[in-house]
Amino acid sequence: MATNHQQIQLQLDEKKDKQRKIFKIVGLSVIYIVLTIWAILTFVPLIWMFISSIKDTTSITQVPPQLIPDQPTLDAYRRVFDVGGFARWFLNSVIVSTILTISNVVLASLAGYAFAKLKFPGRNTIFWILLGSMMIPGQITLIPLYILIVNTFQMADTYLALVIPTLVTTANIFLARQFMASLPSTLIDAARIDACSEPKIFWKVILPMAKPGLAVLGIFTFVANWNNFFWPFLVTSSNEMRTLQVGLTSFRYQYTADYGAMMAGAVLTAIPMFIVFLALQKYFLKGITIGAVKG
Amino acid sequence: MSEVRFVNVSKEFEDDNKGKFTAVNDATFTIEDKEFMVFVGPSGCGKTTSLRMIAGLERQTSGDIYIGDRTVNKAHPKDRDIAMVFQDYALYPHMTIRENMSFGLKNLKRPKEEIEKKVSEAAQILSLENLLDRKPRELSGGQRQRVAVGRAIVRNPKVFLFDEPLSNLDAKLRVQMRMELSELHKRLGATIVYVTHDQVEAMTLGTRIVVMNQGEIQQIDTPEELYKNPKNMFVAGFIGSPPMNFVRGRLDGNIVQTVEHALVVPEDKLLKYAEYQGKEVVLGIRPEDVINIEHLPDAPAQNVIEPVIKIVEHLGSEFLVYFGIGEETIVGKISSDYHMEVFKKHQLYINMEKMTLFDPQTQMRIG
């Protein structure tokens, strides 16, 4: 009797195990299918951009569209460089993004450290005001900012106009404060007892520990400024001062548009971002979790 | 001379939740040269704040602090000739052990040879020679603790400050480090100020102990005096494990009358209790002064009670037995040579020779 009972029990257990396995497989399959569709949806525009960039001018607007061009050509790329200015736009983008990355890393880390670790009157009030300013939509500040930079300071069409408004952003100060707050305060106390001056504490103790956080901040800032279109579009007018994103609009004429060149330009613009992303993937992931509550 | 002196020192904090509160209230004391002074008390009693004020990491709201013969009220930590070991060790994670230990001396711009010599000496004292080129994350808790001590030693300061340095270690390592710290004190001959919430650590390490509660100094004394002659019920309840038992009663003649028992006070003690005749008192009895009558065949008939034992905890060489007197639960520490049974009556002798009486209103010791 006992053996029979045990056998039945074993069979029941096996059945349950099988059911569990099936549920697991079905569950995983659903997740993979959803993620695959998501990946395809994300990837299609990029692939379309690349395919369009190697089509000739007639096949690019053909209906129905060619998924794989009959005669792939690099003509569009040639036109990008022939029109003139691409190299300069690229340089402008590099200059603006680099300056803003450096300034944001330096200023946001200093401000973040002060808000997280130093005691001074009004610290919380100032921080809350800064946080409050993050809630004002960019569209509201755009016109006053434009008037300030272009009319009052007469900076239109200069590098200063491109960089001054975002030398340091509130979002970056907030991000820096969050990871600075996670560093143990006793290290600062220990450094004070170790006869370290306040600037040296920041330089020798805080900065080395804040490196991963600052890397995230730097990468995000670089990518955001590289992809920025609207502000450079507003404050630049000459061909020499355009950044890549603004430059790409030059391929749109009054009645026509050179879509091939636009796509080729977009591919060339995106390449540095791909490299940055692939090289620094782990920091991107870290960036998503900074400020998140640990479980 | 490296004595530390507090004169009417107070520290107030502004806290978002608590509002304004006093962490240390009007503290006056002297830590003698070469003394091992331990600050002990529950969380938030002001012991760490006192230590941080000596270090210069917090500025006192009022009063004066002296290290040696000069005031250090406004002195920067680096100018106080102190070194500190933190609870979490506070080792710089990006520096090697050698760099951690030499960081302070480098900042003080000492010659390179001197720095190397001092680091290797400290490493030798603490058996850290083989770890000097490692990073803190590669070390165990005990090794990190040693590095933190080493970093303090190389400074050769007048005063060492320890902020609960053993609380992150496991029980076995804590006992070992306790011994090492005690030896280190003898070897260095320096003044040590040590903060802990663990009264065992305080009793074993301190030449004197400052007991604090809610920002107030309760008593400053040697471990033995604190144990035998606590100034008030807080100290009596805080020092000793398990703590002293308190039973309410009335002093009538030579008797302390509790709810259930009449306990006889020794003649020689009666004089100092004269003022409290006929008044309410709190009787304090240490757990080891509750003795199984079987241990004392010649015990006097008086002061023997026969309670029902509620709980017996086995500690190996002894039992902790719990029983009630009125509404109070009393604990006795009794040798495990004789069997004790739960829910049975046992004859227990209360050693009134070592009792203490407290005023129930002021909670201060009587006499």
XYZ file of C-alpha atoms in Angstrom:
662
model
C 0.000 0.000 0.000
C 2.695 2.344 1.049
C 4.631 1.710 -2.176
C 1.544 2.347 -4.280
C 0.900 5.547 -2.428
C 4.500 6.639 -2.936
C 4.311 5.825 -6.659
C 1.160 7.906 -7.047
C 2.832 10.716 -5.172
C 5.895 10.464 -7.436
C 3.722 10.539 -10.546
C 1.871 13.592 -9.214
C 5.182 15.327 -8.503
C 6.457 14.558 -12.004
C 3.260 15.920 -13.478
C 3.611 19.100 -11.434
C 7.245 19.421 -12.520
C 6.233 19.075 -16.168
C 3.520 21.691 -15.747
C 5.997 24.020 -14.120
C 8.468 23.528 -16.978
C 5.768 24.213 -19.575
C 4.718 27.401 -17.771
C 8.335 28.489 -17.626
C 8.885 27.834 -21.337
C 5.647 29.602 -22.310
C 6.476 32.538 -20.040
C 9.972 32.907 -21.451
C 8.679 32.559 -25.017
C 6.208 35.400 -24.483
C 8.962 37.596 -23.010
C 11.306 36.824 -25.913
C 8.625 37.428 -28.541
C 7.690 40.815 -27.013
C 11.342 41.828 -26.702
C 12.089 40.716 -30.273
C 9.196 42.771 -31.649
C 10.399 45.700 -29.554
C 13.950 45.294 -30.860
C 12.722 45.108 -34.460
C 10.601 48.223 -34.015
C 13.602 50.047 -32.579
C 15.969 48.802 -35.231
C 13.809 49.323 -38.351
C 14.304 53.105 -38.584
C 18.072 52.655 -38.239
C 18.200 49.978 -40.923
C 15.887 52.051 -43.116
C 18.201 55.028 -42.636
C 21.199 52.981 -43.703
C 19.427 51.339 -46.696
C 18.143 54.722 -47.880
C 21.645 56.151 -47.651
C 22.959 53.648 -50.204
C 20.090 54.085 -52.687
C 20.255 56.353 -55.721
C 18.082 59.465 -55.892
C 15.294 57.848 -57.899
C 14.898 54.563 -56.031
C 14.813 56.329 -52.669
C 11.312 57.691 -53.257
C 10.094 54.707 -55.278
C 6.732 53.145 -54.380
C 6.620 50.349 -53.374
C 9.975 50.891 -51.696
C 12.909 48.588 -52.357
C 13.955 46.731 -49.266
C 17.309 45.893 -50.768
C 18.512 48.374 -53.402
C 19.198 46.972 -56.920
C 22.231 49.139 -57.365
C 23.729 50.174 -54.042
C 25.765 53.348 -54.289
C 27.769 55.630 -52.027
C 26.764 58.671 -54.082
C 24.750 60.114 -51.209
C 27.840 60.051 -48.985
C 29.833 61.840 -51.686
C 27.132 64.507 -51.917
C 27.236 65.019 -48.156
C 30.884 65.962 -48.375
C 30.531 67.824 -51.727
C 27.923 70.239 -50.418
C 30.558 71.533 -48.061
C 30.521 72.178 -44.376
C 30.022 68.627 -43.148
C 33.503 68.420 -41.658
C 32.977 71.812 -40.023
C 29.593 70.751 -38.614
C 31.192 67.621 -37.263
C 33.939 69.694 -35.647
C 31.350 72.095 -34.200
C 29.417 69.195 -32.706
C 32.597 67.765 -31.209
C 33.613 71.164 -29.770
C 30.194 71.973 -28.303
C 29.563 68.491 -26.905
C 33.051 68.243 -25.416
C 32.953 71.677 -23.769
C 29.503 70.992 -22.342
C 30.502 67.540 -21.123
C 33.574 68.888 -19.329
C 31.748 71.884 -17.875
C 28.819 69.770 -16.708
C 31.044 67.137 -15.111
C 33.136 69.763 -13.307
C 30.347 72.108 -12.208
C 27.712 69.461 -11.442
C 30.148 67.392 -9.383
C 31.186 70.451 -7.361
C 27.586 71.522 -6.808
C 26.458 67.949 -6.144
C 29.207 67.517 -3.551
C 28.263 70.760 -1.848
C 24.567 69.857 -1.722
C 25.245 66.312 -0.553
C 28.071 66.714 1.923
C 28.740 70.308 2.988
C 26.762 72.162 5.614
C 25.853 75.737 4.765
C 22.860 77.955 5.505
C 20.020 77.578 3.019
C 21.409 74.379 1.537
C 18.079 72.591 1.346
C 16.166 75.678 0.239
C 18.535 76.303 -2.671
C 18.396 72.660 -3.637
C 14.580 72.627 -3.614
C 14.495 75.773 -5.744
C 16.836 74.077 -8.218
C 14.674 70.971 -8.229
C 11.601 73.146 -8.753
C 13.219 74.714 -11.805
C 13.369 71.241 -13.360
C 9.587 71.255 -13.434
C 9.407 74.280 -15.730
C 9.063 73.015 -19.328
C 11.895 73.995 -21.678
C 9.431 75.638 -24.064
C 8.625 78.271 -21.440
C 12.219 79.330 -20.887
C 13.176 79.096 -24.561
C 12.036 82.554 -25.664
C 13.420 84.481 -22.650
C 16.669 82.556 -23.064
C 16.781 83.388 -26.766
C 16.182 87.082 -26.047
C 18.879 87.034 -23.372
C 21.514 85.322 -25.488
C 20.764 86.860 -28.897
C 19.420 90.328 -28.086
C 20.897 91.232 -24.725
C 24.299 89.565 -24.933
C 24.539 89.778 -28.749
C 25.970 86.283 -28.920
C 24.053 84.948 -31.909
C 25.986 82.575 -34.166
C 28.867 82.031 -31.730
C 30.140 79.063 -29.711
C 29.252 80.974 -26.552
C 25.588 81.040 -27.605
C 25.717 77.290 -28.133
C 27.260 76.407 -24.774
C 26.345 79.067 -22.195
C 22.724 78.060 -21.481
C 23.650 74.485 -20.586
C 27.142 74.840 -19.053
C 25.581 72.985 -16.126
C 22.059 71.604 -15.987
C 19.885 71.122 -12.932
C 19.309 67.509 -13.905
C 23.056 66.891 -13.790
C 23.421 68.641 -10.425
C 20.625 66.442 -9.109
C 22.273 63.301 -10.523
C 25.656 64.296 -9.069
C 24.098 65.038 -5.687
C 22.438 61.636 -5.634
C 25.636 59.671 -6.112
C 27.709 62.003 -3.951
C 25.185 61.414 -1.140
C 25.801 57.680 -1.424
C 29.524 58.123 -0.594
C 30.257 57.603 3.127
C 30.678 60.878 5.024
C 33.174 59.297 7.411
C 35.719 59.320 4.562
C 35.462 63.105 4.483
C 35.872 63.212 8.279
C 38.852 60.861 8.033
C 40.425 63.089 5.376
C 39.891 66.192 7.555
C 41.663 64.453 10.415
C 44.357 63.397 7.923
C 45.118 67.123 7.498
C 43.510 67.329 4.073
C 42.327 70.764 2.905
C 38.729 71.051 1.646
C 39.679 71.356 -2.062
C 42.076 68.442 -1.654
C 39.347 66.317 -0.044
C 37.264 66.831 -3.174
C 40.174 66.142 -5.496
C 41.907 63.267 -3.702
C 39.084 61.501 -1.887
C 35.721 62.327 -3.442
C 36.541 62.480 -7.156
C 38.261 59.082 -7.378
C 35.265 57.474 -5.694
C 32.773 59.398 -7.805
C 34.377 58.336 -11.092
C 31.686 55.836 -12.162
C 28.921 58.329 -11.426
C 30.742 61.129 -13.223
C 31.368 58.857 -16.213
C 27.630 58.267 -16.480
C 26.966 61.973 -16.151
C 29.563 62.739 -18.829
C 28.268 60.173 -21.287
C 24.655 61.268 -20.906
C 25.635 64.913 -21.352
C 27.733 64.158 -24.436
C 24.982 62.135 -26.094
C 22.288 64.694 -25.250
C 24.328 67.558 -26.700
C 25.447 65.612 -29.737
C 21.807 64.944 -30.558
C 20.587 68.432 -29.649
C 18.856 70.148 -32.527
C 16.544 72.900 -31.454
C 18.793 75.325 -29.556
C 21.680 75.207 -32.063
C 19.069 75.643 -34.803
C 17.745 78.793 -33.083
C 21.030 80.534 -32.330
C 23.115 79.681 -35.408
C 22.543 81.170 -38.821
C 25.815 80.821 -40.744
C 26.861 77.540 -42.329
C 30.147 77.547 -40.362
C 28.471 77.628 -36.969
C 26.014 74.809 -37.524
C 26.256 71.594 -35.648
C 25.694 68.214 -37.329
C 22.047 67.945 -36.453
C 21.296 71.437 -37.783
C 23.565 70.906 -40.788
C 21.522 67.957 -41.946
C 18.616 70.317 -42.643
C 20.720 71.924 -45.400
C 19.764 69.007 -47.617
C 16.194 70.180 -47.568
C 15.591 72.786 -50.207
C 12.584 74.996 -50.865
C 10.728 72.545 -53.089
C 12.746 69.354 -52.888
C 14.865 67.438 -50.459
C 17.959 65.292 -50.944
C 16.780 62.422 -48.781
C 19.764 60.267 -49.725
C 22.241 62.869 -48.444
C 20.122 63.436 -45.352
C 20.141 59.729 -44.590
C 23.884 59.448 -45.295
C 24.504 62.435 -43.019
C 22.329 60.876 -40.340
C 24.306 57.628 -40.564
C 27.586 59.506 -40.217
C 26.146 61.470 -37.298
C 24.983 58.346 -35.531
C 28.250 56.417 -35.875
C 30.075 58.188 -33.001
C 27.038 57.544 -30.789
C 27.119 53.834 -31.637
C 30.785 53.712 -30.733
C 30.194 55.584 -27.477
C 27.306 53.311 -26.565
C 29.054 50.047 -27.371
C 32.242 51.065 -25.566
C 30.478 52.342 -22.447
C 27.424 50.095 -22.224
C 28.005 49.264 -18.553
C 27.994 52.938 -17.595
C 24.705 53.473 -19.432
C 23.174 50.680 -17.414
C 24.634 52.108 -14.211
C 23.187 55.493 -15.127
C 19.710 54.072 -15.192
C 20.036 52.798 -11.629
C 21.691 55.871 -10.053
C 19.317 57.418 -7.572
C 17.164 54.308 -7.564
C 16.307 52.830 -4.169
C 18.252 49.699 -3.396
C 16.152 46.654 -2.642
C 50.921 66.448 28.556
C 48.004 65.162 26.543
C 45.025 65.479 28.823
C 41.651 66.381 27.351
C 39.424 68.759 29.263
C 35.778 69.707 28.734
C 34.565 72.800 30.580
C 30.790 73.383 30.470
C 30.604 72.052 26.944
C 27.185 71.879 25.280
C 26.217 70.953 21.753
C 22.862 71.691 20.189
C 21.688 70.403 16.845
C 18.970 71.580 14.516
C 17.282 68.520 13.117
C 14.582 68.378 10.420
C 12.577 65.809 12.374
C 13.440 66.462 16.019
C 13.788 70.244 15.742
C 16.342 71.776 18.116
C 17.796 69.278 20.546
C 20.713 69.133 22.943
C 23.125 66.311 22.178
C 25.536 67.147 24.996
C 24.499 69.271 27.956
C 26.990 71.218 30.052
C 29.656 68.516 30.202
C 32.660 69.118 32.425
C 35.350 66.468 32.877
C 39.044 65.779 32.461
C 40.594 62.840 30.642
C 44.006 62.408 32.213
C 47.249 61.998 30.313
C 47.783 58.374 29.124
C 44.315 57.409 30.300
C 42.033 54.964 28.440
C 38.698 56.712 28.819
C 35.593 54.974 27.507
C 32.349 56.793 26.733
C 29.400 54.459 27.019
C 25.648 54.857 26.771
C 22.649 54.003 24.618
C 22.171 55.331 21.071
C 21.751 59.090 20.933
C 23.219 59.694 24.400
C 25.838 62.140 23.084
C 28.942 59.969 23.333
C 29.888 60.134 19.648
C 29.118 63.859 19.554
C 31.535 64.337 22.470
C 34.209 62.398 20.563
C 33.591 64.390 17.379
C 33.918 67.615 19.361
C 37.321 66.475 20.636
C 38.264 65.651 17.034
C 37.073 69.032 15.788
C 34.546 67.468 13.426
C 31.760 69.228 15.332
C 32.002 72.671 16.898
C 30.548 72.954 20.429
C 27.676 75.400 20.883
C 29.163 76.640 24.164
C 31.979 75.825 26.585
C 35.690 75.204 26.158
C 37.673 72.154 25.088
C 41.335 71.809 25.986
C 43.847 69.322 24.599
C 47.054 69.496 26.591
C 47.274 73.007 27.940
C 45.742 74.889 25.019
C 42.138 75.519 24.013
C 41.137 73.938 20.737
C 37.719 75.565 20.472
C 38.247 76.797 16.936
C 41.180 74.602 15.894
C 40.933 72.543 12.709
C 41.131 68.742 13.246
C 44.634 68.678 11.761
C 45.863 71.190 14.355
C 44.613 69.213 17.349
C 47.254 66.482 17.265
C 44.657 63.719 17.320
C 43.979 60.627 15.213
C 40.686 58.839 14.906
C 39.503 55.317 14.103
C 35.989 55.204 12.692
C 33.235 52.645 13.118
C 33.264 51.769 9.401
C 37.082 52.210 9.351
C 36.769 54.958 6.677
C 39.647 53.593 4.605
C 40.031 55.312 1.246
C 38.899 52.553 -1.149
C 40.950 53.751 -4.126
C 44.241 53.827 -2.215
C 46.480 50.939 -1.204
C 46.983 50.180 2.466
C 50.381 51.916 2.316
C 48.795 55.015 0.765
C 45.985 54.941 3.306
C 48.434 54.861 6.179
C 50.743 57.520 4.775
C 48.033 59.905 3.538
C 47.952 62.004 6.709
C 51.728 62.341 6.961
C 51.964 63.289 3.282
C 49.389 66.023 3.832
C 51.483 67.264 6.741
C 54.423 67.362 4.300
C 56.674 65.117 6.371
C 59.891 63.841 4.719
C 59.505 60.729 2.595
C 61.965 58.677 4.656
C 60.111 59.477 7.859
C 56.797 58.467 6.304
C 58.189 55.148 5.069
C 59.764 54.426 8.437
C 56.594 55.146 10.373
C 54.379 53.151 8.025
C 56.651 50.113 8.216
C 56.869 50.384 12.003
C 53.085 50.552 12.359
C 52.675 47.716 9.851
C 55.030 45.605 11.927
C 53.203 46.323 15.187
C 49.895 45.342 13.591
C 51.190 42.466 11.390
C 50.247 44.243 8.195
C 53.603 44.012 6.384
C 52.325 41.682 3.675
C 49.186 43.674 2.982
C 50.675 47.099 2.307
C 50.203 46.987 -1.460
C 46.637 45.711 -1.366
C 43.459 47.711 -1.595
C 41.029 47.798 1.385
C 38.414 45.703 -0.473
C 40.889 42.801 -0.593
C 41.134 42.698 3.217
C 38.977 41.005 5.831
C 37.075 43.016 8.459
C 39.726 42.406 11.113
C 42.555 43.409 8.779
C 40.745 46.604 7.784
C 40.283 47.389 11.430
C 44.039 46.996 11.947
C 44.758 49.291 9.006
C 42.466 51.914 10.521
C 44.402 51.641 13.786
C 47.669 51.716 11.826
C 46.638 54.912 10.084
C 46.157 56.458 13.516
C 49.443 55.110 14.925
C 51.653 56.576 12.165
C 50.493 60.039 13.119
C 51.907 59.523 16.615
C 49.184 61.772 18.015
C 48.708 63.074 21.538
C 45.220 61.598 21.669
C 43.702 58.578 19.926
C 39.964 58.676 19.300
C 38.039 55.456 18.687
C 34.414 55.558 17.525
C 32.867 52.108 18.113
C 35.731 50.456 16.229
C 34.778 46.871 17.060
C 31.058 46.972 16.377
C 31.384 45.646 12.802
C 33.415 42.596 13.816
C 32.107 39.171 14.759
C 32.079 38.183 18.429
C 35.304 36.143 18.375
C 37.312 38.735 16.491
C 35.951 41.432 18.778
C 37.377 39.706 21.842
C 40.740 39.322 20.102
C 40.840 42.953 18.944
C 39.836 44.083 22.416
C 42.924 42.441 23.813
C 45.079 43.895 21.066
C 43.772 47.405 21.721
C 44.464 47.013 25.413
C 48.035 45.934 24.661
C 48.431 48.753 22.169
C 47.452 51.263 24.841
C 50.141 49.950 27.155
C 52.703 49.921 24.353
C 51.983 53.412 22.990
C 51.361 55.023 26.360
C 48.960 57.445 24.685
C 45.702 59.003 25.802
C 42.806 57.067 24.294
C 39.205 58.184 24.121
C 36.967 55.314 23.124
C 33.242 55.346 22.360
C 31.080 52.258 22.564
C 27.521 51.232 23.340
C 28.754 47.847 24.563
C 29.198 47.911 28.328
C 31.350 44.760 28.289
C 33.804 46.530 25.985
C 33.701 49.571 28.261
C 34.328 47.544 31.414
C 37.196 45.514 29.944
C 39.036 48.359 28.187
C 38.527 51.506 30.174
C 40.699 52.752 32.992
C 37.748 55.054 33.594
C 34.301 55.153 32.056
C 31.956 58.042 31.299
C 28.350 56.848 31.354
C 26.066 59.141 29.339
C 22.326 59.307 28.808
C 20.305 61.859 26.847
C 23.226 64.247 26.612
C 23.922 64.222 30.343
C 26.936 62.683 32.026
C 25.583 60.216 34.574
C 28.823 59.122 36.223
C 32.566 59.090 35.581
C 34.410 56.371 37.446
C 36.544 53.258 37.264
C 34.756 50.123 36.003
C 34.786 48.643 39.491
C 33.295 51.729 41.139
C 30.629 52.019 38.463
C 29.625 48.456 39.107
C 29.748 48.532 42.865
C 28.618 52.067 43.552
C 26.438 53.313 40.721
C 25.322 56.893 41.313
C 21.821 56.380 39.991
C 19.402 53.810 38.644
C 20.409 54.488 35.013
C 24.051 53.592 35.646
C 23.041 50.619 37.800
C 20.759 49.383 35.023
C 23.211 50.035 32.215
C 26.394 48.590 33.657
C 26.341 44.840 34.251
C 24.878 42.027 32.231
C 22.169 41.125 33.059
C 21.479 44.534 34.620
C 20.733 45.230 38.260
C 17.241 44.247 39.491
C 15.015 46.935 40.948
C 12.281 46.202 43.487
C 10.052 48.874 45.039
C 9.567 48.742 48.783
C 9.410 50.713 52.027
C 12.209 51.093 54.562
C 10.910 50.304 58.039
C 13.568 50.019 60.724
C 16.086 47.512 59.417
C 13.617 46.003 56.973
C 12.907 46.738 53.341
C 9.317 45.664 52.966
C 8.490 44.685 49.377
C 5.104 43.459 48.177
C 5.955 39.895 49.101
C 9.025 39.860 51.301
C 10.632 41.549 54.248
C 14.353 41.798 53.564
C 16.743 42.668 56.375
C 19.237 45.484 55.831
C 22.676 44.944 57.420
C 23.241 47.044 60.535
C 26.304 48.868 59.164
C 24.275 50.276 56.254
C 21.347 51.550 58.248
C 22.990 54.807 59.301
C 23.201 56.197 55.800
C 19.561 55.355 55.135
C 18.321 57.149 58.256
C 16.607 59.931 56.275
C 14.532 57.413 54.379
C 13.006 55.657 57.361
C 9.333 55.034 56.670
C 9.673 56.153 53.058
C 9.380 54.477 49.668
C 12.702 53.229 48.277
C 13.927 51.176 45.316
C 16.024 48.192 46.251
C 18.787 47.320 43.779
C 20.139 43.770 43.682
C 22.733 42.456 41.241
C 21.808 39.107 39.591
C 24.829 37.387 41.150
C 23.585 38.396 44.601
C 20.631 36.063 44.149
C 22.108 32.771 45.400
C 20.742 29.250 45.422
C 20.453 28.263 49.103
C 22.045 24.920 48.327
C 25.303 26.795 47.748
C 25.113 28.296 51.214
C 24.397 25.620 53.774
C 25.263 28.125 56.542
C 23.145 30.925 55.126
C 21.121 32.857 57.663
C 17.428 32.126 57.786
C 16.591 35.726 56.988
C 16.575 37.106 53.433
C 15.654 33.733 51.979
C 12.767 33.805 49.556
C 11.008 30.940 47.830
C 9.680 32.120 44.474
C 8.321 30.055 41.591
C 10.914 30.066 38.793
C 9.376 31.239 35.508
C 12.256 30.815 33.067
C 15.677 29.167 33.265
C 18.305 30.117 30.671
C 21.306 27.816 30.432
C 24.607 29.631 29.880
C 26.894 26.661 30.503
C 28.608 27.410 33.795
C 25.575 29.253 35.140
C 21.818 29.653 34.874
C 19.872 32.831 34.479
C 16.684 32.303 36.458
C 13.689 34.613 36.190
C 11.033 34.993 38.867
C 8.599 37.641 40.020
C 8.428 39.865 43.090
C 5.105 41.652 42.814
C 4.941 42.986 39.278
C 8.719 43.159 38.836
C 10.643 40.404 37.100
C 13.872 39.557 38.854
C 16.802 37.775 37.269
C 19.348 35.767 39.183
C 22.697 34.460 37.974
C 23.114 31.080 39.637
C 25.819 28.433 39.342
C 24.685 25.487 37.250
C 26.084 22.972 39.773
C 22.567 22.470 41.145
C 19.521 21.706 39.110
C 16.901 24.438 38.720
C 13.453 23.584 37.457
C 10.911 25.817 35.803
C 7.515 26.310 37.529
C 8.898 24.967 40.792
C 9.642 26.751 44.018
C 13.316 27.173 44.869
C 14.859 28.688 47.959
C 16.989 31.683 47.014
C 19.112 33.823 49.316
C 19.238 37.567 48.627
C 22.669 38.894 49.590
C 21.670 42.190 51.223
C 25.325 42.946 52.090
C 25.730 44.128 48.505
C 22.365 45.768 47.992
C 21.895 49.389 46.942
C 18.977 51.681 47.720
C 17.714 54.362 45.372
C 15.328 57.267 45.784
C 12.285 56.436 43.616
C 11.732 60.120 42.734
C 15.239 61.327 41.906
C 16.468 57.823 40.995
C 19.729 58.694 42.773
C 21.535 56.276 45.060
C 20.833 56.781 48.753
C 23.902 57.205 50.898
